[in-house]
Short mmCIF file of C-alpha atoms in Angstrom, two decimals:
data_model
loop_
_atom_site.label_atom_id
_atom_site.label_comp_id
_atom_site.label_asym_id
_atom_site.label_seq_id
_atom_site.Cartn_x
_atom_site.Cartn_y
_atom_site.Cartn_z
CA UNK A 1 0.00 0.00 0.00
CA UNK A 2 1.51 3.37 -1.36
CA UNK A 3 -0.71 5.40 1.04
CA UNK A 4 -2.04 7.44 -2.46
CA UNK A 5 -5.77 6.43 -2.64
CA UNK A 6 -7.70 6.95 -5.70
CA UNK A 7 -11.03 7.15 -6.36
CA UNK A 8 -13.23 5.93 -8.01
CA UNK A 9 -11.03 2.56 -8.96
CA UNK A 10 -13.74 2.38 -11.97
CA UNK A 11 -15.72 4.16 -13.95
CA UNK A 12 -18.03 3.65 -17.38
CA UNK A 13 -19.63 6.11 -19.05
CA UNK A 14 -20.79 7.32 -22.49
CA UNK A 15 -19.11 9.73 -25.02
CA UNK A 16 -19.75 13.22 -24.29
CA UNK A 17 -20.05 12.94 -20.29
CA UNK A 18 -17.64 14.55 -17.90
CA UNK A 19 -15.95 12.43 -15.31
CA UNK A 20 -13.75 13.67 -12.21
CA UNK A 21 -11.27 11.21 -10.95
CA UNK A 22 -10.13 12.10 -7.05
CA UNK A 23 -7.04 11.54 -5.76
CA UNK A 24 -5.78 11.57 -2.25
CA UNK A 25 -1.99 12.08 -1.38
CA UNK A 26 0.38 10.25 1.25
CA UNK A 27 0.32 12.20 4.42
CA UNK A 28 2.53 15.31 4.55
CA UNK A 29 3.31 15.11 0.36
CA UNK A 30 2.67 17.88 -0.97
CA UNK A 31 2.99 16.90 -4.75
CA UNK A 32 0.63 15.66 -7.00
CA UNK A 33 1.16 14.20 -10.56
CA UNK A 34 -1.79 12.53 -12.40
CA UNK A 35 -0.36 9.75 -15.62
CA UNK A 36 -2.66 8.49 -18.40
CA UNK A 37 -1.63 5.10 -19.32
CA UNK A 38 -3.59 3.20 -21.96
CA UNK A 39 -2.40 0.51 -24.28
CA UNK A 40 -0.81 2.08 -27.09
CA UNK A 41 0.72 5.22 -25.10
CA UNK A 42 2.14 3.61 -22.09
CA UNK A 43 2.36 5.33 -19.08
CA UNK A 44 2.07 9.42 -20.18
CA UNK A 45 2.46 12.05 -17.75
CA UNK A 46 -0.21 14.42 -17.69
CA UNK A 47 0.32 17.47 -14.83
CA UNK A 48 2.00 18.37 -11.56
CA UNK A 49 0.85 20.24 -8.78
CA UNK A 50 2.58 21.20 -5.67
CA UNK A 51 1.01 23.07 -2.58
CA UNK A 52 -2.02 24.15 -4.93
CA UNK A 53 0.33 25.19 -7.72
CA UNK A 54 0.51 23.88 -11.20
CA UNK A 55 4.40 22.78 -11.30
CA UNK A 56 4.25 20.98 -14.63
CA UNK A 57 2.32 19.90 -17.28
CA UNK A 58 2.58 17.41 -19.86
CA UNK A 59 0.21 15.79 -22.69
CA UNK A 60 -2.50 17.14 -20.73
CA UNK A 61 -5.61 17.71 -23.70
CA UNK A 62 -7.75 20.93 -23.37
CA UNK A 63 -10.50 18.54 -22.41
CA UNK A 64 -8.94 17.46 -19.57
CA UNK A 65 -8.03 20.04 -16.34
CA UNK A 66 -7.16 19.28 -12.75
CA UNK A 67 -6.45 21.23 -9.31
CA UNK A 68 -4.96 20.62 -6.17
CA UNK A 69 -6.97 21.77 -2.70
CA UNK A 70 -5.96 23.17 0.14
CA UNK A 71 -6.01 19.40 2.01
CA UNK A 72 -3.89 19.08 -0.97
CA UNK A 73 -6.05 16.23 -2.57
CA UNK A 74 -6.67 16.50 -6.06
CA UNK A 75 -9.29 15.85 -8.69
CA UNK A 76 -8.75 15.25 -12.55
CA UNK A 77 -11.67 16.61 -14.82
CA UNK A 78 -12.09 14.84 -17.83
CA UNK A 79 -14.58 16.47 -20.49
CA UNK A 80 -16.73 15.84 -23.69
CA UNK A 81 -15.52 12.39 -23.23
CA UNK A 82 -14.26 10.04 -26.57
CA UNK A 83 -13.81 6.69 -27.07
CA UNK A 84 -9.80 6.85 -26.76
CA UNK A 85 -9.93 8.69 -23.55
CA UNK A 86 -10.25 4.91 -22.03
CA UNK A 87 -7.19 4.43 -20.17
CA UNK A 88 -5.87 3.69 -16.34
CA UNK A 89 -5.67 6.88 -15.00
CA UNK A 90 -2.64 7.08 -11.90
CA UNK A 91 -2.04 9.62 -9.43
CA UNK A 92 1.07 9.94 -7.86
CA UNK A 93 2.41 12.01 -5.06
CA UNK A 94 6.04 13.49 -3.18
CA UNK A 95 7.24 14.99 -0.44
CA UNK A 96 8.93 17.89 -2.50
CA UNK A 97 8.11 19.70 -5.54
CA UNK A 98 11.02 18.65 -7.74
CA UNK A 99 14.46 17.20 -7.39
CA UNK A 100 15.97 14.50 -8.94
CA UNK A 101 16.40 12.50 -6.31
CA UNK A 102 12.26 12.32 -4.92
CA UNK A 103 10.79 9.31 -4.91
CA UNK A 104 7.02 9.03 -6.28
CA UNK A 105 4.47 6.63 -4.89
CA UNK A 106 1.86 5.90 -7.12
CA UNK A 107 -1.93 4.72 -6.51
CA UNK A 108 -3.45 1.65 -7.88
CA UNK A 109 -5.46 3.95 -10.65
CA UNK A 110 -8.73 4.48 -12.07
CA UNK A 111 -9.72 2.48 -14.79
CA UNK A 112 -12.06 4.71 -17.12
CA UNK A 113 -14.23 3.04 -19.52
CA UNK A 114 -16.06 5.07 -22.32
CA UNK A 115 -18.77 3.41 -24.39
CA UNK B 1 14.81 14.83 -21.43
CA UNK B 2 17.36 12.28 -21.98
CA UNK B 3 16.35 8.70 -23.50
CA UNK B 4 17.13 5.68 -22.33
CA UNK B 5 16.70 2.31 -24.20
CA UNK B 6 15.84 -1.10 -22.62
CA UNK B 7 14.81 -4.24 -24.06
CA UNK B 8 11.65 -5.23 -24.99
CA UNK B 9 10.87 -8.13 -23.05
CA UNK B 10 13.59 -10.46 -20.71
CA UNK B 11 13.59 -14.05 -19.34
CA UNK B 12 14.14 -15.44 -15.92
CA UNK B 13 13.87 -18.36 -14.00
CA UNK B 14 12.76 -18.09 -10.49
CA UNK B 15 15.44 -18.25 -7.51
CA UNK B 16 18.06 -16.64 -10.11
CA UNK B 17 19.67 -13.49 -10.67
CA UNK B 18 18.65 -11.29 -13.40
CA UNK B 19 20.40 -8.34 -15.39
CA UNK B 20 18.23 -5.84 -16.45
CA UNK B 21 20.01 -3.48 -18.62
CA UNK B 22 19.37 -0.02 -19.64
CA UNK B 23 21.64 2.44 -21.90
CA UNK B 24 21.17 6.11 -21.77
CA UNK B 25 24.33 7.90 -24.08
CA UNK B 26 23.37 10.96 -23.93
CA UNK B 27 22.36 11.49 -19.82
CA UNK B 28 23.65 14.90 -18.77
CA UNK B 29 25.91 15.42 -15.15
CA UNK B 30 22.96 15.79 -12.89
CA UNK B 31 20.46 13.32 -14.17
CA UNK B 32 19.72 10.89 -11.50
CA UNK B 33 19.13 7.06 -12.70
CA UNK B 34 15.47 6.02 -11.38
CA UNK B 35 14.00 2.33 -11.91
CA UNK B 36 10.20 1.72 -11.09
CA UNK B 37 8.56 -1.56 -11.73
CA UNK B 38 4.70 -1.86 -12.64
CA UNK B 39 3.16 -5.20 -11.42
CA UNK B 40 0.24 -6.17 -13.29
CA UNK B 41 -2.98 -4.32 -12.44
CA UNK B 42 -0.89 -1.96 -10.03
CA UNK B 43 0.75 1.70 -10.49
CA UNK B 44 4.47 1.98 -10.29
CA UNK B 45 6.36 1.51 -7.73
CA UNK B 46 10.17 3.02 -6.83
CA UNK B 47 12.91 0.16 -6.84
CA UNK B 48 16.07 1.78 -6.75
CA UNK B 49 17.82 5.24 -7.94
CA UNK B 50 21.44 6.49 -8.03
CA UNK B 51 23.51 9.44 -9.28
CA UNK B 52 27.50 7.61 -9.57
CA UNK B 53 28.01 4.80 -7.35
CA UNK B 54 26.37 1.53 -7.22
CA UNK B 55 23.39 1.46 -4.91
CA UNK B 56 21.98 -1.49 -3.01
CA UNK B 57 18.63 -1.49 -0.82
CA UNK B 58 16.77 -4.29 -0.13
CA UNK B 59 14.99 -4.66 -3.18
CA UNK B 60 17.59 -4.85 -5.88
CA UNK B 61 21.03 -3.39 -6.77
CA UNK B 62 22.33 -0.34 -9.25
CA UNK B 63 25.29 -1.04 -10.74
CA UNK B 64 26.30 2.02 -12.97
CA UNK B 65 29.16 2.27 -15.83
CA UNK B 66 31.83 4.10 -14.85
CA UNK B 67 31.25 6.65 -17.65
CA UNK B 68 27.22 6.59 -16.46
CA UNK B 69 26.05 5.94 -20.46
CA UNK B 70 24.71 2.70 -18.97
CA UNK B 71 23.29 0.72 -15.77
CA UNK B 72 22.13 -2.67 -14.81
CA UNK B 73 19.37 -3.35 -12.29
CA UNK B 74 19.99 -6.60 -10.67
CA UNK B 75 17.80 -8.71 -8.85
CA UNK B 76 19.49 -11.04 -6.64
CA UNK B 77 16.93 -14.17 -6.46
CA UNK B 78 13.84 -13.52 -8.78
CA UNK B 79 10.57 -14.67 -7.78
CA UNK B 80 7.42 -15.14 -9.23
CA UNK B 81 6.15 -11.78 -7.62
CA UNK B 82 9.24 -9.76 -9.81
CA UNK B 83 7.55 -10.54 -12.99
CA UNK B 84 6.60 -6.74 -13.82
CA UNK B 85 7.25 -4.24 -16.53
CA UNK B 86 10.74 -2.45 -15.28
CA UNK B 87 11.21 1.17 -16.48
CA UNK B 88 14.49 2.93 -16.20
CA UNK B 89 14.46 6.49 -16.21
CA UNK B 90 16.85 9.61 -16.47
CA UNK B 91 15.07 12.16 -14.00
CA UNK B 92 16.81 15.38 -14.55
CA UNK B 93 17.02 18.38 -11.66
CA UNK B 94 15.01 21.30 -13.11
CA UNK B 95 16.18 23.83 -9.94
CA UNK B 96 13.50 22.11 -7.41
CA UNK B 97 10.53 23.37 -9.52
CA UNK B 98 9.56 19.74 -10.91
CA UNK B 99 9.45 16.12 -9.78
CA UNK B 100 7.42 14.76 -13.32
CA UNK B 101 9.08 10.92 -14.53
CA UNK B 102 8.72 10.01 -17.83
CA UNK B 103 8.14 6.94 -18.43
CA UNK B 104 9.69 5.11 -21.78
CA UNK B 105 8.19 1.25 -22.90
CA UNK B 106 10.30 -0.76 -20.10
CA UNK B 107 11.01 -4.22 -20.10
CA UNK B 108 8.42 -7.05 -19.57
CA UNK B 109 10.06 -9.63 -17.37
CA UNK B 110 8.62 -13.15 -17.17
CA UNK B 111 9.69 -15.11 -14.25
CA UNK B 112 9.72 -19.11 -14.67
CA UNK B 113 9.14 -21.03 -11.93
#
C-alpha cells in the first residue's frame, strides 16, 4: 500500500459525459502528478501540482483540467468524453516539488471506460 | 529529457539473478538514474535510484558504468512476484521546480518457476 488512494477505482460512461477522478496524497506530500496510461501510449504524464500550484504539465488535452486543494487532494476533470480517452488513469504524489532524487508513490489507478 | 533504451521483453527463471540493462548515451551530469517496476494491475512503484556509485537497498542493486552511459538493475533471487514491466528512467534536476518521470516502454520480465 503506497498510502495514495484513488477514487473511483472504476468508472463507465458514455461519449460526451464529464468524469472527475479524485485523488488523495500520502500524508505530509505535498505533490501531485496525475499519468494516463492506456495501451498504445504507455504510461504518459499528464500534470503536476505542488502546494495548490501547477508545477508541470505534460500531454494534458484541453479537455482534460485538474487542481490541487488546500487538504492538498486533487481531482482530474475529464470532459466531452471520446472513445480513446479509455485508459488507467494514476495519481502519484512526493514529499517535495522537484528534485531529482524524490521518490514518487503511485496509486493503484482508475480504470475509465467510455462506451 | 534524456532517452534511455531497454529491451523489450527479458527471461528469468525463479530463484536466479537477473540483469536488467538499460543504456542512456546521452544522460547529462545531474540526471539521477530512477528504476520503477509496474506489477500487473498496479501503479508503479520506486525500486532503486542512483547518481555515480552503485546502490543497493533491499529490493535490488544499481550497478552504474563508470562513464554513467549505462546501468544494470539486478535482482538477486527472482521470484514469481518480480515478474513486472521495469522502467528505467533519467530524472533530470530542473532547480526544485519539478518532480514529473517520464516513463519510456520498459522491459516485460517473465519469471519461470
Amino acid at each position: 500500500d503506497s498510502g495514495v488512494t484513488q477514487t473511483p477505482k472504476h468508472l463507465i460512461t458514455a461519449t460526451g459525459q464529464r468524469v472527475t477522478l479524485r485523488c488523495s496524497p500520502r500524508s505530509g506530500d505535498l505533490s501531485v502528478y496525475w499519468y494516463q496510461q492506456s495501451l498504445d501510449q504507455g504510461l504518459q504524464f499528464l500534470i503536476q501540482y505542488y502546494n495548490g500550484e501547477e508545477r508541470a504539465k505534460g500531454n494534458i488535452l484541453e479537455r482534460f483540467s485538474a487542481q490541487q486543494f488546500p487538504d492538498l487532494h486533487s481531482e482530474l476533470n475529464l470532459s466531452s468524453l471520446e472513445l480513446g480517452d479509455s485508459a488507467l488513469y494514476f495519481c502519484a504524489s512526493s514529499v517535495v516539488a522537484g528534485g531529482p532524487s524524490g521518490e514518487l508513490f503511485f496509486g493503484e489507478g482508475s480504470r475509465l471506460t467510455v462506451l | 529529457d534524456a532517452k534511455t533504451t531497454q529491451p523489450n521483453s527479458m527471461e528469468s527463471n525463479e530463484e536466479e539473478p537477473v540483469h536488467l540493462p538499460c543504456n542512456h548515451s546521452t544522460i547529462s551530469g545531474t540526471d539521477y538514474i530512477h528504476w520503477y517496476r509496474q506489477l500487473p494491475s498496479q501503479g508503479p512503484e520506486y525500486v532503486i535510484h542512483g547518481l555515480t556509485s552503485n546502490v543497493n537497498n533491499r529490493m535490488a542493486s544499481l550497478a552504474i558504468a563508470e562513464d554513467r552511459k549505462s546501468s544494470t538493475l539486478i535482482l538477486h533471487r527472482a521470484t514469481l512476484r518480480d515478474a513486472a514491466v521495469y522502467y528505467c528512467i533519467l530524472k533530470r534536476n530542473y532547480g526544485g521546480s519539478q518532480g514529473n518521470l517520464i516513463f519510456g516502454k520498459g522491459t516485460k520480465l517473465s519469471v519461470k518457476p
